[in-house]
Amino acid sequence: QVQLVESGGGLVQAGGSLRLSCKASGRTSGTYTMSWFRQAPGNEREFVAAISWNDSTFETNAVKGRFTISRSYDKNSMYLQMNSLKPEDTAVYYCAWGPDTIVVIKPAEYEYWGQGTQVTVSS
């Protein structure tokens, strides 16, 4: 079992910044990918960004140039630096964990999820 705990969400004005964190604990051995997804009310959960075991990163076009994903040296913590936030970024943001061979944009590929952290961007 892997436990994921997100933090860092909150309310921010458009144009502002937030930094999300995700701490992984438990059976974190092996090679794995960690990702961020988000889900707004009435919408499906959507991929935001991923970081692989070898620290390759991939972001959805909607956040490229504004969001940066990174991971700690021990690979057990992941971060999402969100700049130039827009009202359409408002959602619950989830941390996800899966084997390094997955198709990163597909939620069903991930084995473990955090409880989510709310990000609200006001106009």
PDB file of C-alpha atoms in Angstrom:
ATOM      1  CA  GLN A   1       0.000   0.000   0.000  1.00  0.00           C
ATOM      2  CA  VAL A   2       1.074   3.539  -0.758  1.00  0.00           C
ATOM      3  CA  GLN A   3      -0.438   6.494   1.046  1.00  0.00           C
ATOM      4  CA  LEU A   4      -0.535   9.895  -0.634  1.00  0.00           C
ATOM      5  CA  VAL A   5      -1.269  13.141   1.179  1.00  0.00           C
ATOM      6  CA  GLU A   6      -1.686  16.412  -0.689  1.00  0.00           C
ATOM      7  CA  SER A   7      -1.366  19.888   0.758  1.00  0.00           C
ATOM      8  CA  GLY A   8      -1.034  23.480  -0.361  1.00  0.00           C
ATOM      9  CA  GLY A   9      -4.415  24.219  -1.900  1.00  0.00           C
ATOM     10  CA  GLY A  10      -6.351  27.370  -1.164  1.00  0.00           C
ATOM     11  CA  LEU A  11      -8.022  30.479  -2.506  1.00  0.00           C
ATOM     12  CA  VAL A  12      -6.032  32.797  -4.742  1.00  0.00           C
ATOM     13  CA  GLN A  13      -6.810  35.637  -7.115  1.00  0.00           C
ATOM     14  CA  ALA A  14      -6.347  35.240 -10.848  1.00  0.00           C
ATOM     15  CA  GLY A  15      -2.709  35.749 -11.769  1.00  0.00           C
ATOM     16  CA  GLY A  16      -1.514  34.457  -8.421  1.00  0.00           C
ATOM     17  CA  SER A  17       0.500  31.388  -7.498  1.00  0.00           C
ATOM     18  CA  LEU A  18       0.174  28.290  -5.351  1.00  0.00           C
ATOM     19  CA  ARG A  19       2.480  25.362  -4.662  1.00  0.00           C
ATOM     20  CA  LEU A  20       0.945  21.957  -4.104  1.00  0.00           C
ATOM     21  CA  SER A  21       2.783  19.161  -2.335  1.00  0.00           C
ATOM     22  CA  CYS A  22       2.203  15.412  -2.262  1.00  0.00           C
ATOM     23  CA  LYS A  23       3.921  13.159   0.251  1.00  0.00           C
ATOM     24  CA  ALA A  24       4.097   9.431  -0.464  1.00  0.00           C
ATOM     25  CA  SER A  25       4.591   6.854   2.284  1.00  0.00           C
ATOM     26  CA  GLY A  26       4.286   3.116   2.708  1.00  0.00           C
ATOM     27  CA  ARG A  27       5.535   0.641   0.103  1.00  0.00           C
ATOM     28  CA  THR A  28       7.235   3.130  -2.199  1.00  0.00           C
ATOM     29  CA  SER A  29       9.919   0.779  -3.492  1.00  0.00           C
ATOM     30  CA  GLY A  30      10.406   0.135  -7.178  1.00  0.00           C
ATOM     31  CA  THR A  31      10.159   2.541 -10.083  1.00  0.00           C
ATOM     32  CA  TYR A  32       7.052   4.657 -10.332  1.00  0.00           C
ATOM     33  CA  THR A  33       5.475   7.683 -11.879  1.00  0.00           C
ATOM     34  CA  MET A  34       3.700  10.355  -9.883  1.00  0.00           C
ATOM     35  CA  SER A  35       1.171  12.710 -11.385  1.00  0.00           C
ATOM     36  CA  TRP A  36      -1.301  15.458 -10.715  1.00  0.00           C
ATOM     37  CA  PHE A  37      -4.894  15.304 -11.870  1.00  0.00           C
ATOM     38  CA  ARG A  38      -7.734  17.737 -11.256  1.00  0.00           C
ATOM     39  CA  GLN A  39     -11.480  17.548 -11.214  1.00  0.00           C
ATOM     40  CA  ALA A  40     -13.887  20.455 -11.374  1.00  0.00           C
ATOM     41  CA  PRO A  41     -17.565  20.058 -10.402  1.00  0.00           C
ATOM     42  CA  GLY A  42     -19.492  18.258 -13.125  1.00  0.00           C
ATOM     43  CA  ASN A  43     -16.335  17.371 -15.042  1.00  0.00           C
ATOM     44  CA  GLU A  44     -14.304  14.218 -15.393  1.00  0.00           C
ATOM     45  CA  ARG A  45     -10.950  13.912 -13.699  1.00  0.00           C
ATOM     46  CA  GLU A  46      -8.317  15.293 -16.053  1.00  0.00           C
ATOM     47  CA  PHE A  47      -4.564  14.907 -16.302  1.00  0.00           C
ATOM     48  CA  VAL A  48      -2.410  17.884 -15.370  1.00  0.00           C
ATOM     49  CA  ALA A  49       1.235  16.810 -15.146  1.00  0.00           C
ATOM     50  CA  ALA A  50       3.425  13.763 -14.563  1.00  0.00           C
ATOM     51  CA  ILE A  51       6.982  13.030 -13.500  1.00  0.00           C
ATOM     52  CA  SER A  52       8.564   9.672 -14.219  1.00  0.00           C
ATOM     53  CA  TRP A  53      11.122   7.708 -12.255  1.00  0.00           C
ATOM     54  CA  ASN A  54      13.955   9.225 -14.302  1.00  0.00           C
ATOM     55  CA  ASP A  55      12.467  12.709 -13.743  1.00  0.00           C
ATOM     56  CA  SER A  56      11.065  13.164 -17.222  1.00  0.00           C
ATOM     57  CA  THR A  57       8.101  15.505 -17.052  1.00  0.00           C
ATOM     58  CA  PHE A  58       4.978  15.936 -19.120  1.00  0.00           C
ATOM     59  CA  GLU A  59       2.238  18.559 -18.791  1.00  0.00           C
ATOM     60  CA  THR A  60      -1.089  19.012 -20.483  1.00  0.00           C
ATOM     61  CA  ASN A  61      -1.207  21.883 -22.949  1.00  0.00           C
ATOM     62  CA  ALA A  62      -3.595  23.867 -20.762  1.00  0.00           C
ATOM     63  CA  VAL A  63      -0.927  24.374 -18.097  1.00  0.00           C
ATOM     64  CA  LYS A  64       2.317  24.406 -20.094  1.00  0.00           C
ATOM     65  CA  GLY A  65       4.415  27.421 -19.278  1.00  0.00           C
ATOM     66  CA  ARG A  66       2.425  28.099 -16.101  1.00  0.00           C
ATOM     67  CA  PHE A  67       2.702  24.913 -14.001  1.00  0.00           C
ATOM     68  CA  THR A  68       5.906  23.063 -13.125  1.00  0.00           C
ATOM     69  CA  ILE A  69       6.043  19.563 -11.674  1.00  0.00           C
ATOM     70  CA  SER A  70       9.026  18.434  -9.640  1.00  0.00           C
ATOM     71  CA  ARG A  71      10.017  15.787  -7.127  1.00  0.00           C
ATOM     72  CA  SER A  72      12.233  15.603  -4.074  1.00  0.00           C
ATOM     73  CA  TYR A  73      15.651  13.944  -4.155  1.00  0.00           C
ATOM     74  CA  ASP A  74      14.312  10.840  -2.417  1.00  0.00           C
ATOM     75  CA  LYS A  75      11.413  10.734  -4.929  1.00  0.00           C
ATOM     76  CA  ASN A  76       8.808  10.425  -2.197  1.00  0.00           C
ATOM     77  CA  SER A  77       7.522  13.973  -2.384  1.00  0.00           C
ATOM     78  CA  MET A  78       6.124  15.676  -5.458  1.00  0.00           C
ATOM     79  CA  TYR A  79       5.306  19.305  -6.065  1.00  0.00           C
ATOM     80  CA  LEU A  80       3.257  21.381  -8.471  1.00  0.00           C
ATOM     81  CA  GLN A  81       4.228  25.024  -8.752  1.00  0.00           C
ATOM     82  CA  MET A  82       1.256  26.827 -10.249  1.00  0.00           C
ATOM     83  CA  ASN A  83       1.794  30.344 -11.580  1.00  0.00           C
ATOM     84  CA  SER A  84      -0.438  32.739 -13.524  1.00  0.00           C
ATOM     85  CA  LEU A  85      -3.490  30.945 -12.203  1.00  0.00           C
ATOM     86  CA  LYS A  86      -6.792  31.350 -14.024  1.00  0.00           C
ATOM     87  CA  PRO A  87     -10.369  30.855 -12.803  1.00  0.00           C
ATOM     88  CA  GLU A  88     -10.591  27.783 -15.047  1.00  0.00           C
ATOM     89  CA  ASP A  89      -7.847  26.158 -12.966  1.00  0.00           C
ATOM     90  CA  THR A  90     -10.337  25.912 -10.095  1.00  0.00           C
ATOM     91  CA  ALA A  91     -10.699  22.245  -9.144  1.00  0.00           C
ATOM     92  CA  VAL A  92      -9.814  19.603  -6.616  1.00  0.00           C
ATOM     93  CA  TYR A  93      -6.248  18.557  -7.352  1.00  0.00           C
ATOM     94  CA  TYR A  94      -5.267  14.933  -6.785  1.00  0.00           C
ATOM     95  CA  CYS A  95      -1.915  13.250  -6.463  1.00  0.00           C
ATOM     96  CA  ALA A  96      -1.618   9.835  -8.151  1.00  0.00           C
ATOM     97  CA  TRP A  97       0.935   7.016  -8.066  1.00  0.00           C
ATOM     98  CA  GLY A  98       1.482   4.284 -10.604  1.00  0.00           C
ATOM     99  CA  PRO A  99       4.088   1.961 -12.118  1.00  0.00           C
ATOM    100  CA  ASP A 100       6.548   3.649 -14.430  1.00  0.00           C
ATOM    101  CA  THR A 101       5.145   1.827 -17.468  1.00  0.00           C
ATOM    102  CA  ILE A 102       1.690   3.394 -17.417  1.00  0.00           C
ATOM    103  CA  VAL A 103       0.004   5.690 -19.906  1.00  0.00           C
ATOM    104  CA  VAL A 104       0.228   8.736 -17.715  1.00  0.00           C
ATOM    105  CA  ILE A 105      -2.863  10.607 -18.909  1.00  0.00           C
ATOM    106  CA  LYS A 106      -5.274   7.781 -18.048  1.00  0.00           C
ATOM    107  CA  PRO A 107      -6.623   7.856 -14.462  1.00  0.00           C
ATOM    108  CA  ALA A 108      -7.425   4.138 -14.541  1.00  0.00           C
ATOM    109  CA  GLU A 109      -3.717   3.328 -14.904  1.00  0.00           C
ATOM    110  CA  TYR A 110      -2.892   4.611 -11.428  1.00  0.00           C
ATOM    111  CA  GLU A 111      -2.921   2.406  -8.356  1.00  0.00           C
ATOM    112  CA  TYR A 112      -3.083   4.949  -5.562  1.00  0.00           C
ATOM    113  CA  TRP A 113      -4.666   8.345  -5.087  1.00  0.00           C
ATOM    114  CA  GLY A 114      -4.570  11.060  -2.497  1.00  0.00           C
ATOM    115  CA  GLN A 115      -7.657  12.624  -0.964  1.00  0.00           C
ATOM    116  CA  GLY A 116      -7.345  15.818  -2.990  1.00  0.00           C
ATOM    117  CA  THR A 117      -6.788  19.467  -2.179  1.00  0.00           C
ATOM    118  CA  GLN A 118      -9.082  22.291  -3.284  1.00  0.00           C
ATOM    119  CA  VAL A 119      -7.713  25.077  -5.454  1.00  0.00           C
ATOM    120  CA  THR A 120     -10.005  28.034  -6.050  1.00  0.00           C
ATOM    121  CA  VAL A 121      -9.016  30.910  -8.320  1.00  0.00           C
ATOM    122  CA  SER A 122     -11.166  34.012  -8.135  1.00  0.00           C
ATOM    123  CA  SER A 123     -11.551  36.440 -11.023  1.00  0.00           C
TER     124      SER A 123
END
